PDB file of C-alpha atoms in Angstrom:
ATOM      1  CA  UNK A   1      37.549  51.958   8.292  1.00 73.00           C
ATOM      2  CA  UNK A   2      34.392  51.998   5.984  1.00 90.00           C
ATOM      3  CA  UNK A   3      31.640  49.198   6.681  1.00 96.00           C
ATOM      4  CA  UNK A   4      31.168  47.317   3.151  1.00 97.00           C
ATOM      5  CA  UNK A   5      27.961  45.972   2.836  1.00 98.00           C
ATOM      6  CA  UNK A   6      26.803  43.807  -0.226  1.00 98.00           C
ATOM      7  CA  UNK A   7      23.477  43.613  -0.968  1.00 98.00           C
ATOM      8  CA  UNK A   8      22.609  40.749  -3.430  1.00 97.00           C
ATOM      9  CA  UNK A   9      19.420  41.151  -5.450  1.00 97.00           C
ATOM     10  CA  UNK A  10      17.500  39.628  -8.182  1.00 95.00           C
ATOM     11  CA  UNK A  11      15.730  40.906 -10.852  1.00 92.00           C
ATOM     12  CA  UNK A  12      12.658  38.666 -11.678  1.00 90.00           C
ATOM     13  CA  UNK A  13       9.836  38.485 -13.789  1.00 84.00           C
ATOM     14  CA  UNK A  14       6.406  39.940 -12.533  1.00 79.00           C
ATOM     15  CA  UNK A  15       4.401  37.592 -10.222  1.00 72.00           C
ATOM     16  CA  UNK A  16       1.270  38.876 -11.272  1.00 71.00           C
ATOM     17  CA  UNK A  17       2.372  38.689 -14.693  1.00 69.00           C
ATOM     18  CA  UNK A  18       1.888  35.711 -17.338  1.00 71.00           C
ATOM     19  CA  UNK A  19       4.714  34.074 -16.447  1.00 72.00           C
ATOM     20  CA  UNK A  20       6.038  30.989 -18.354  1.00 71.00           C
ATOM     21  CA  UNK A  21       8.716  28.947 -19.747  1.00 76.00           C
ATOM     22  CA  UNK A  22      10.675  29.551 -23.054  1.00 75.00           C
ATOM     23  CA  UNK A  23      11.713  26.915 -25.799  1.00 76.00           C
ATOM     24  CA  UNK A  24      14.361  25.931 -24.101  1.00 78.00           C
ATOM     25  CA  UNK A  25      12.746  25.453 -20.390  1.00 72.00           C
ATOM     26  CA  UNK A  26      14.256  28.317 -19.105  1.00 75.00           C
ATOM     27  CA  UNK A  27      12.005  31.415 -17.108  1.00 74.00           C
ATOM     28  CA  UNK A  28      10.523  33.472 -20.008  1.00 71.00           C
ATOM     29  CA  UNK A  29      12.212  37.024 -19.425  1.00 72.00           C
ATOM     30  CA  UNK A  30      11.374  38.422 -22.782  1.00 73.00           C
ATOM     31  CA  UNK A  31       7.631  38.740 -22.244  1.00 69.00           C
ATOM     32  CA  UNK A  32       6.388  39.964 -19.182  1.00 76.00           C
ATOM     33  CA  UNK A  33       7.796  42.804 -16.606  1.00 82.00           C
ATOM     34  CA  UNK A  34      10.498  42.185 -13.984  1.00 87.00           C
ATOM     35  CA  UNK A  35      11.199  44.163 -11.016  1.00 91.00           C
ATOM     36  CA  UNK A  36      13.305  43.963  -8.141  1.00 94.00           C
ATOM     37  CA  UNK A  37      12.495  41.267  -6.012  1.00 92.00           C
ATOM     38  CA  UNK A  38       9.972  41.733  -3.409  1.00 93.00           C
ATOM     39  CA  UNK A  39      11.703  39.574  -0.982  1.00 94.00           C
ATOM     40  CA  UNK A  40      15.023  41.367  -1.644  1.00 95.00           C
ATOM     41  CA  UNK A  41      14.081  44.651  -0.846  1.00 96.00           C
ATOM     42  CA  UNK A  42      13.982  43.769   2.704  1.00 97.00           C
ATOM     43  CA  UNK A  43      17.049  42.989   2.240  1.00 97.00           C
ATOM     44  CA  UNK A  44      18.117  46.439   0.608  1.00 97.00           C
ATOM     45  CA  UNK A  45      16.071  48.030   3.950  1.00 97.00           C
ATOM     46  CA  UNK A  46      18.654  46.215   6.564  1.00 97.00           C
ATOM     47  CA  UNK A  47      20.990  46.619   4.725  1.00 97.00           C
ATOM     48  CA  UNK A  48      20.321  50.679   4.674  1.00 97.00           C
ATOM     49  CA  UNK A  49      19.636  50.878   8.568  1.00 97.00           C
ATOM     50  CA  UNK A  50      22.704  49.080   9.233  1.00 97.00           C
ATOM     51  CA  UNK A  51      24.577  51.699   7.622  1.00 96.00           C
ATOM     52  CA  UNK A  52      22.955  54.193   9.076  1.00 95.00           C
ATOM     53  CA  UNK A  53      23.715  52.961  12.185  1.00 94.00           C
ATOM     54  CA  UNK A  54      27.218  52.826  11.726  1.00 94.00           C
ATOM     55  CA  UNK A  55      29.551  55.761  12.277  1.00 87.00           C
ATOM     56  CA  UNK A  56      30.862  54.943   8.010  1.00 93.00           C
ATOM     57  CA  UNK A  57      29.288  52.375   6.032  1.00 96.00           C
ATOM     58  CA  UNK A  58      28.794  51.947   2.230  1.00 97.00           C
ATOM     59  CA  UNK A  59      26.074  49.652   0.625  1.00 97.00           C
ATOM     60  CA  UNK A  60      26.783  48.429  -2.554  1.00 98.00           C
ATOM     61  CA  UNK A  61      24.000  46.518  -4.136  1.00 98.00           C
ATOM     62  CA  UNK A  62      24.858  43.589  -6.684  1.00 98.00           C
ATOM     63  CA  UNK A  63      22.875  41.533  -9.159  1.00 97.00           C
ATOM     64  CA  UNK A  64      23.215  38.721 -11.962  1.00 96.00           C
ATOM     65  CA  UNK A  65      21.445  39.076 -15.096  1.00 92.00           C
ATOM     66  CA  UNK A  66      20.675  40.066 -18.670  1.00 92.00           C
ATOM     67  CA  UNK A  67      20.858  44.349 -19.328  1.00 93.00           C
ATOM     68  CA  UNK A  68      17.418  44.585 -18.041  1.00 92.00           C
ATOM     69  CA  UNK A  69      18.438  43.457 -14.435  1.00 93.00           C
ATOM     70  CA  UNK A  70      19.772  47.238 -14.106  1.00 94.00           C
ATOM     71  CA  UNK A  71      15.837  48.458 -13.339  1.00 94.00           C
ATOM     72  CA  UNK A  72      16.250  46.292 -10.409  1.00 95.00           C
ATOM     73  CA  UNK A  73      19.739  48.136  -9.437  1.00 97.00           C
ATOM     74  CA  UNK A  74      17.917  51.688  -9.799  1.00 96.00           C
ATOM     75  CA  UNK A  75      15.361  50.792  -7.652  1.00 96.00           C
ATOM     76  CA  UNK A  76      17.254  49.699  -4.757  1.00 97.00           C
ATOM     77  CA  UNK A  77      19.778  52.644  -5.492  1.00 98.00           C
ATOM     78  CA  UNK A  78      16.726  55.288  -5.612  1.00 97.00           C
ATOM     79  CA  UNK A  79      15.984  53.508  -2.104  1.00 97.00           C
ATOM     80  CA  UNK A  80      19.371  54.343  -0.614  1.00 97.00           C
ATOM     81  CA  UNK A  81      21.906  52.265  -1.730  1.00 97.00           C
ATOM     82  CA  UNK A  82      25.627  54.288  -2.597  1.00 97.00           C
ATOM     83  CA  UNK A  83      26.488  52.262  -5.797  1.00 97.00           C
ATOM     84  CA  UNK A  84      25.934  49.306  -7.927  1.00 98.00           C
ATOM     85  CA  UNK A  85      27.524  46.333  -9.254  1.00 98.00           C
ATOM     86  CA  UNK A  86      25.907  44.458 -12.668  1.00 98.00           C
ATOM     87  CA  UNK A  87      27.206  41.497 -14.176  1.00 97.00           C
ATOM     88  CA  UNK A  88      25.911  41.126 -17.601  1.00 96.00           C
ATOM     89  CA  UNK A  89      27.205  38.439 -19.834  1.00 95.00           C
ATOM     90  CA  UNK A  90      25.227  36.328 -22.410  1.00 93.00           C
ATOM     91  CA  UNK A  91      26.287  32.736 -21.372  1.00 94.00           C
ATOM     92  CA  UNK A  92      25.133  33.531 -17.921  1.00 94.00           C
ATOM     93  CA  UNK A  93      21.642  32.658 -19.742  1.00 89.00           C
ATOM     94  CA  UNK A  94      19.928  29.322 -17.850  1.00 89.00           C
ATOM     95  CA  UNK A  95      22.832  29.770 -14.468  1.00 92.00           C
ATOM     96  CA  UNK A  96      21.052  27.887 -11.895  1.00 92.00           C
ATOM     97  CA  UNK A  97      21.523  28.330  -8.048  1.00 92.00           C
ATOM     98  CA  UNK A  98      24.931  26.769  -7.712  1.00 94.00           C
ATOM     99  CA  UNK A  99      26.583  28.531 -10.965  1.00 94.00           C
ATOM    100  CA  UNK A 100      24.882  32.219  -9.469  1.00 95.00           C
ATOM    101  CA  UNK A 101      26.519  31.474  -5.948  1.00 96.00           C
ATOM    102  CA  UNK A 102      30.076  31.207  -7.979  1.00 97.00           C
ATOM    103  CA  UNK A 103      29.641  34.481  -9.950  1.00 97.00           C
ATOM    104  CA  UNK A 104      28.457  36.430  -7.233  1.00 98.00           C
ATOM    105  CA  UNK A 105      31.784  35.067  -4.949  1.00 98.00           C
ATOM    106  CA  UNK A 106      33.722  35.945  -7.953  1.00 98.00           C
ATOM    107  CA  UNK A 107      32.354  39.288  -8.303  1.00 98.00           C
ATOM    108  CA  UNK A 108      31.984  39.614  -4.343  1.00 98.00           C
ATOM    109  CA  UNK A 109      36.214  38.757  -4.346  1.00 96.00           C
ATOM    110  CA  UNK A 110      36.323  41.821  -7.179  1.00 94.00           C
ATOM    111  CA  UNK A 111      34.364  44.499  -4.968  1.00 94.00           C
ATOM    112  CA  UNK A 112      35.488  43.488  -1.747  1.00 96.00           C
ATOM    113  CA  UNK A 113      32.937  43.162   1.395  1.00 97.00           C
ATOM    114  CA  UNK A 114      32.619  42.722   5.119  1.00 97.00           C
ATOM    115  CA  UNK A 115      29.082  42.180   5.041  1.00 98.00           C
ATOM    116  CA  UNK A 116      26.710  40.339   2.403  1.00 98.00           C
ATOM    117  CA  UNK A 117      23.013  40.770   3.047  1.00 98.00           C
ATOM    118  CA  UNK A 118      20.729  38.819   0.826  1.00 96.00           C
ATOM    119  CA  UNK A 119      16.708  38.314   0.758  1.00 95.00           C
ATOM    120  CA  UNK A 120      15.489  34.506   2.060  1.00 94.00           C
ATOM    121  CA  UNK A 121      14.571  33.383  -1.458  1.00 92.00           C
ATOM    122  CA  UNK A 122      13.744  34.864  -4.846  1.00 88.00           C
ATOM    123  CA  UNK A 123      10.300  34.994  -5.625  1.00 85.00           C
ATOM    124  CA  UNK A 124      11.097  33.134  -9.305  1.00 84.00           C
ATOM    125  CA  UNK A 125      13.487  30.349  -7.961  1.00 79.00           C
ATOM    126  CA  UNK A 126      12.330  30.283  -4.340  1.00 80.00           C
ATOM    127  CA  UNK A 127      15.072  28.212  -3.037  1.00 85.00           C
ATOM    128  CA  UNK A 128      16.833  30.351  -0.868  1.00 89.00           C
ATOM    129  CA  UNK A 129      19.705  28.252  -0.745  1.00 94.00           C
ATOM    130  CA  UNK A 130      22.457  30.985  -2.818  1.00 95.00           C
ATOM    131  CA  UNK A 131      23.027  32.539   0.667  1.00 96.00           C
ATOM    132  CA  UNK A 132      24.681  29.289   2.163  1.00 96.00           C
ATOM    133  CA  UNK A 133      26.370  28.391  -0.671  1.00 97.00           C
ATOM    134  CA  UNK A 134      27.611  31.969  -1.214  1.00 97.00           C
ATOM    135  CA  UNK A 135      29.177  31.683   2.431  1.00 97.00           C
ATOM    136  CA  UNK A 136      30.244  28.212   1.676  1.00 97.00           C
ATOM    137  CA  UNK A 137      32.303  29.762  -1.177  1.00 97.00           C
ATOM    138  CA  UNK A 138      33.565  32.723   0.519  1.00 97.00           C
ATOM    139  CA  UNK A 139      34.838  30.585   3.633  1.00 97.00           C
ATOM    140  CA  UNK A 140      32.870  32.828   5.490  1.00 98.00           C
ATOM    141  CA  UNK A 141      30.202  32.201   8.127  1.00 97.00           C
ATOM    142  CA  UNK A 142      26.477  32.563   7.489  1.00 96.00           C
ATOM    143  CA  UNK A 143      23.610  33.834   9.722  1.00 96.00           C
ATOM    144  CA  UNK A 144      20.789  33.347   7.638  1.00 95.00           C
ATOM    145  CA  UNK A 145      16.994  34.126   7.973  1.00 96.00           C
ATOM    146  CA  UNK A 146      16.856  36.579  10.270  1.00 96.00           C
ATOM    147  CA  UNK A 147      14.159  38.538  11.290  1.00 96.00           C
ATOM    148  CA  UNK A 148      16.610  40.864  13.309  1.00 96.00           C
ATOM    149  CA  UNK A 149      19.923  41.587  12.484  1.00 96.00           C
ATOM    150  CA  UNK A 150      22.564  44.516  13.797  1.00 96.00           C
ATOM    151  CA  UNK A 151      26.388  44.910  14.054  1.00 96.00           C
ATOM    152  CA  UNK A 152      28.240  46.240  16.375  1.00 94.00           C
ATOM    153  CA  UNK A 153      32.420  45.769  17.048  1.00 92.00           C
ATOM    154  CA  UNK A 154      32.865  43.963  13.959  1.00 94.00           C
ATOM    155  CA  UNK A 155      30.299  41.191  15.158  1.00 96.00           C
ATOM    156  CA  UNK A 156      26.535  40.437  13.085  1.00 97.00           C
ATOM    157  CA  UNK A 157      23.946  39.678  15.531  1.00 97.00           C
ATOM    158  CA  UNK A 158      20.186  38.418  14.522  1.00 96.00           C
ATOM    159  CA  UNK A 159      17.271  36.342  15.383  1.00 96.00           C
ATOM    160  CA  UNK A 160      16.492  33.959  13.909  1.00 95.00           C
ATOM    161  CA  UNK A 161      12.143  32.906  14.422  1.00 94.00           C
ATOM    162  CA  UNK A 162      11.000  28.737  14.078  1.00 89.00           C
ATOM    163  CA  UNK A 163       7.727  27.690  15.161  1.00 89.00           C
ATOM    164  CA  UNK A 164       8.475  27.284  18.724  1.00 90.00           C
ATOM    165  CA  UNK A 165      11.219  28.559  19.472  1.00 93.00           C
ATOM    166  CA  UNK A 166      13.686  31.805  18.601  1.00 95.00           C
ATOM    167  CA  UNK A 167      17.551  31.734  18.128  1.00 95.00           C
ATOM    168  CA  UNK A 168      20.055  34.261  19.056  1.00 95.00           C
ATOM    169  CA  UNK A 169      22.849  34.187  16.683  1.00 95.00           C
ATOM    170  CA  UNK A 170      26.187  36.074  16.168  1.00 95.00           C
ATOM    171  CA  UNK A 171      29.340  35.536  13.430  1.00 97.00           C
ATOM    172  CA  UNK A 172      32.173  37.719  13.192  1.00 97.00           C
ATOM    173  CA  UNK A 173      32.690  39.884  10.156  1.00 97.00           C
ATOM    174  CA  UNK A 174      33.081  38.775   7.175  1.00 98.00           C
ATOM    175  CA  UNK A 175      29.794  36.929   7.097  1.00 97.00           C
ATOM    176  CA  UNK A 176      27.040  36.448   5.317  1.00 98.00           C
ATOM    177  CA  UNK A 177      23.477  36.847   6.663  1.00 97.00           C
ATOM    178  CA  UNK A 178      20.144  36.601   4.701  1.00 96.00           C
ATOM    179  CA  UNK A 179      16.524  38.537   6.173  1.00 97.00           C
ATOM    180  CA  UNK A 180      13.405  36.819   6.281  1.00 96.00           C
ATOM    181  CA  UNK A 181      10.056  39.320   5.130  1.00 94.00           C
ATOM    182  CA  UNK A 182       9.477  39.601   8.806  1.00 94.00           C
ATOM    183  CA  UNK A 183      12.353  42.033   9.286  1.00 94.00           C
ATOM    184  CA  UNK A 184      10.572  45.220   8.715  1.00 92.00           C
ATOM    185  CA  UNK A 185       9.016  47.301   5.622  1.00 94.00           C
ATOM    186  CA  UNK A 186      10.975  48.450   2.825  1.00 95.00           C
ATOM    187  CA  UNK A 187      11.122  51.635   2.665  1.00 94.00           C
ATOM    188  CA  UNK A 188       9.663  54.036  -0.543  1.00 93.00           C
ATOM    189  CA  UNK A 189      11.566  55.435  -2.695  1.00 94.00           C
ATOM    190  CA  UNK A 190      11.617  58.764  -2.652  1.00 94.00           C
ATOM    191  CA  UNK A 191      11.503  61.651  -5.286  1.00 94.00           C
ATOM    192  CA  UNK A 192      14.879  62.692  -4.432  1.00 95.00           C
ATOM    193  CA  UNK A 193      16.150  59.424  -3.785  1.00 95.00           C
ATOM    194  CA  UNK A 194      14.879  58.789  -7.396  1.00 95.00           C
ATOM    195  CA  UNK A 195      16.400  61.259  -9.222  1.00 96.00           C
ATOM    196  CA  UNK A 196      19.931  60.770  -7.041  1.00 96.00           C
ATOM    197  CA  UNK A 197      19.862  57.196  -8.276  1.00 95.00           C
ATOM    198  CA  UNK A 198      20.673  57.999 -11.725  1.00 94.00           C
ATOM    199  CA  UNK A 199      23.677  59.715 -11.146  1.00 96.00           C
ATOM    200  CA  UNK A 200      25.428  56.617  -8.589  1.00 97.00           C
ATOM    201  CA  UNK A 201      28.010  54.663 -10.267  1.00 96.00           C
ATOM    202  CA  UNK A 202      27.081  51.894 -11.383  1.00 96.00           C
ATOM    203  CA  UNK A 203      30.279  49.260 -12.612  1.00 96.00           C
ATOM    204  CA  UNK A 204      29.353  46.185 -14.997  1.00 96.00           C
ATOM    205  CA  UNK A 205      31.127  43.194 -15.158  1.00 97.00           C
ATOM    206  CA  UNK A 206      31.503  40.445 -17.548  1.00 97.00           C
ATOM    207  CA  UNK A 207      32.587  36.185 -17.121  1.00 97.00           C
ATOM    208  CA  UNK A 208      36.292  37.287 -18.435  1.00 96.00           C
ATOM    209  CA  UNK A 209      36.719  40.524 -15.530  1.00 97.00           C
ATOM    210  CA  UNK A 210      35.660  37.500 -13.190  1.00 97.00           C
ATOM    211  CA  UNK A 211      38.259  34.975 -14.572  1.00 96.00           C
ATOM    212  CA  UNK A 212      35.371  32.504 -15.205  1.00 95.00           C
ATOM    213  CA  UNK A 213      34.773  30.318 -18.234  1.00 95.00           C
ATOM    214  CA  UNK A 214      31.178  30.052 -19.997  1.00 93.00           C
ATOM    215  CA  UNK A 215      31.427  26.125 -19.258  1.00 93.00           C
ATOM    216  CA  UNK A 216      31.052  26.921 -15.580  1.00 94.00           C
ATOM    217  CA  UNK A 217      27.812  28.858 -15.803  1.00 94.00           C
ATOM    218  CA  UNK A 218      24.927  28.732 -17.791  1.00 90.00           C
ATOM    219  CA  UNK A 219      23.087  25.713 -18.912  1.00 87.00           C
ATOM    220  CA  UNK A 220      26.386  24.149 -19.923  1.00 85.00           C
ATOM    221  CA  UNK A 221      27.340  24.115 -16.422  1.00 89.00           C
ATOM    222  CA  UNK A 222      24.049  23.780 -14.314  1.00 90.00           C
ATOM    223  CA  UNK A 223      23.865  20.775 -12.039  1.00 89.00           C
ATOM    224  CA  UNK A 224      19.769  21.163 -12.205  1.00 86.00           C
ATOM    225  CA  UNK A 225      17.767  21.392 -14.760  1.00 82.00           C
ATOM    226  CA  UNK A 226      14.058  21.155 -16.287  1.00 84.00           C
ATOM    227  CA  UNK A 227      13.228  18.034 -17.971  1.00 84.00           C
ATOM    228  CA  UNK A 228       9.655  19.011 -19.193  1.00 85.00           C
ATOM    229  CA  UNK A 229       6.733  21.684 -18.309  1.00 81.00           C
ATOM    230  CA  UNK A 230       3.078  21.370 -19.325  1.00 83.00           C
ATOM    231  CA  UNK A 231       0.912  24.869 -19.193  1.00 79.00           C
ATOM    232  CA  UNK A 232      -1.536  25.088 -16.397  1.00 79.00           C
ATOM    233  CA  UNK A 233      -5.232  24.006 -17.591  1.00 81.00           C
ATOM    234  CA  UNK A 234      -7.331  27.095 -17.281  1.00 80.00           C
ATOM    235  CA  UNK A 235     -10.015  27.585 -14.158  1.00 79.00           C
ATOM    236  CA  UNK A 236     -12.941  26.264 -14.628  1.00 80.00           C
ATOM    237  CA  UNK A 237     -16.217  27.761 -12.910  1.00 76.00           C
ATOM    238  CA  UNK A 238     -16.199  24.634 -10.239  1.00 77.00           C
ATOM    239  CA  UNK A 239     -19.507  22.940  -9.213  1.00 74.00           C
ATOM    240  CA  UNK A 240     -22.145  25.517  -8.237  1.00 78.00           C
ATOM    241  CA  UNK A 241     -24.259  24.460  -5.139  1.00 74.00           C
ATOM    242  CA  UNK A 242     -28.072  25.907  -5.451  1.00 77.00           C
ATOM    243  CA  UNK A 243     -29.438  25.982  -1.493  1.00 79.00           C
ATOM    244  CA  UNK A 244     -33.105  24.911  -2.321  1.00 79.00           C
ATOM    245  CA  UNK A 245     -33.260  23.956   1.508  1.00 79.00           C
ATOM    246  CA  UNK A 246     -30.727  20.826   0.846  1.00 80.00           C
ATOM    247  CA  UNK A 247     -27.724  23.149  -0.140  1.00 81.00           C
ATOM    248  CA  UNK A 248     -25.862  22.076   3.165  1.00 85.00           C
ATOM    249  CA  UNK A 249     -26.607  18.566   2.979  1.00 85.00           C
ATOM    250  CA  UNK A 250     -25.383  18.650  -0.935  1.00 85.00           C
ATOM    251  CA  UNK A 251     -22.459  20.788   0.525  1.00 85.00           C
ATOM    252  CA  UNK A 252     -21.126  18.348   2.835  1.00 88.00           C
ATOM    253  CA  UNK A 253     -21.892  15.474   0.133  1.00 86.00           C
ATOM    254  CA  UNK A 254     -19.466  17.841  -2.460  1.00 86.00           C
ATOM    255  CA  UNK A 255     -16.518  17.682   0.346  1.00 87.00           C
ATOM    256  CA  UNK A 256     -16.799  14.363   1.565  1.00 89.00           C
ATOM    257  CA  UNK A 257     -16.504  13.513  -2.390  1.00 86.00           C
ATOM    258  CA  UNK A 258     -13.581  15.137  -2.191  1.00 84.00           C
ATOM    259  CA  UNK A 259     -12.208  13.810   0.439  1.00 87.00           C
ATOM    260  CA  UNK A 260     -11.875  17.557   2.459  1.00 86.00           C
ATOM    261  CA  UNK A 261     -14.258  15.928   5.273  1.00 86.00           C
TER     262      UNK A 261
END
């Protein structure tokens, strides 16, 4: 029997873009470039070699968000990935982290899975807490930040790196697992895998193929949200230090000021 792997990515906006909020304190999408998130490409990479390993696997990758999102599907599919999933629907607009772990379950229940493989965090939200909650939806177990990760006889295995010390871990299939940037370069796209990407499938899915309600997503149905946001004051050129032969004394006088030393 085939190996289903889900990848879940995120498309985000640009981090060296001008990133900011919109009127109504949501992430300005409109106005600056998204891409796939870096952080969930390594994600799409494990995802790939675990497949390859396996003697049949297919890797389905699977995102949340508005029509643009599907750049972030063609880039993982140009990387490898068999097929996509998109679900698109405009009162998904302001989901936060709890609301996106309940579509993707929903849509993860529609396309069926033995594995789910996600990235540690997105690099807009950064709180890499959709992967437990995901599993915590599923009734699945989770083996999350992993810097290794394999299966074998229907069994995940990883590693999981602190600051002192390393875990082994294991969970039978169905699980979910999330990968940590230490787990190994994303591969390039390449010209082939490019041009291949625009002829895989990819399905789109909307609240009402999900059986959910626009009350249970969006900013209706957050349980977080932004009270207020003030811009960032621009960079100022900082206090110059002129070494006239006291330039280490005034130096040391500068960070003891400000209370570095």
């Amino acid at each position: 029997m085939s190996l289903r792997i889900v990848v879940c990515v995120k498309y985000v906006p640009d981090a060296t873009g001008d990133r900011h909020f919109a009127d109504d304190l949501t992430v300005d999408r409109e106005d600056v470039d998204g891409l796939l998130s870096e952080l969930d490409e390594y994600a799409v990479e494990q995802a790939l070699q675990i497949a390859e390993a396996a003697d049949d696997a297919e890797v389905t990758v699977l995102t949340v968000g508005p029509e643009d999102a599907r750049d972030a599907l063609r880039k993982a599919l140009s990387m490898g990935a068999d097929k996509a999933v998109h679900v698109e629907d405009d009162d998904l607009h302001g989901t936060d982290a709890l609301g996106t772990s309940l579509v993707l379950a929903k849509a993860l229940e529609e396309t069926g899975y033995d594995l789910v493989v996600s990235g540690m965090a997105s690099t807009d939200g950064t709180m890499g807490v959709v992967p437990a909650l995901l599993a915590e939806r599923l009734g699945v177990p989770q083996v999350t930040l992993l810097s290794q990760v394999s299966v074998e006889g229907g069994v995940v295995r990883g590693r999981r790196d602190g600051d002192s010390a390393s875990e082994e871990l294991e969970a039978s299939l169905p699980a979910v697992v999330s990968v940590t940037d230490q787990s190994g370069e994303a591969r390039y796209p390449s010209f082939k895998g490019i041009m291949a990407a625009k002829k895989k499938p990819v399905t789109s899915l909307d609240l009402d193929d999900l059986g959910l309600d626009a009350e249970q997503v969006g900013l209706a149905g957050a349980w977080t949200a932004v009270d207020s946001a003030t811009e960032r004051p621009a960079r100022t050129a900082g206090t110059i230090v002129k070494d006239e032969g006291e330039g280490g004394k005034q130096l040391a006088e500068f960070l003891a000021g400000q209370k570095f030393i």
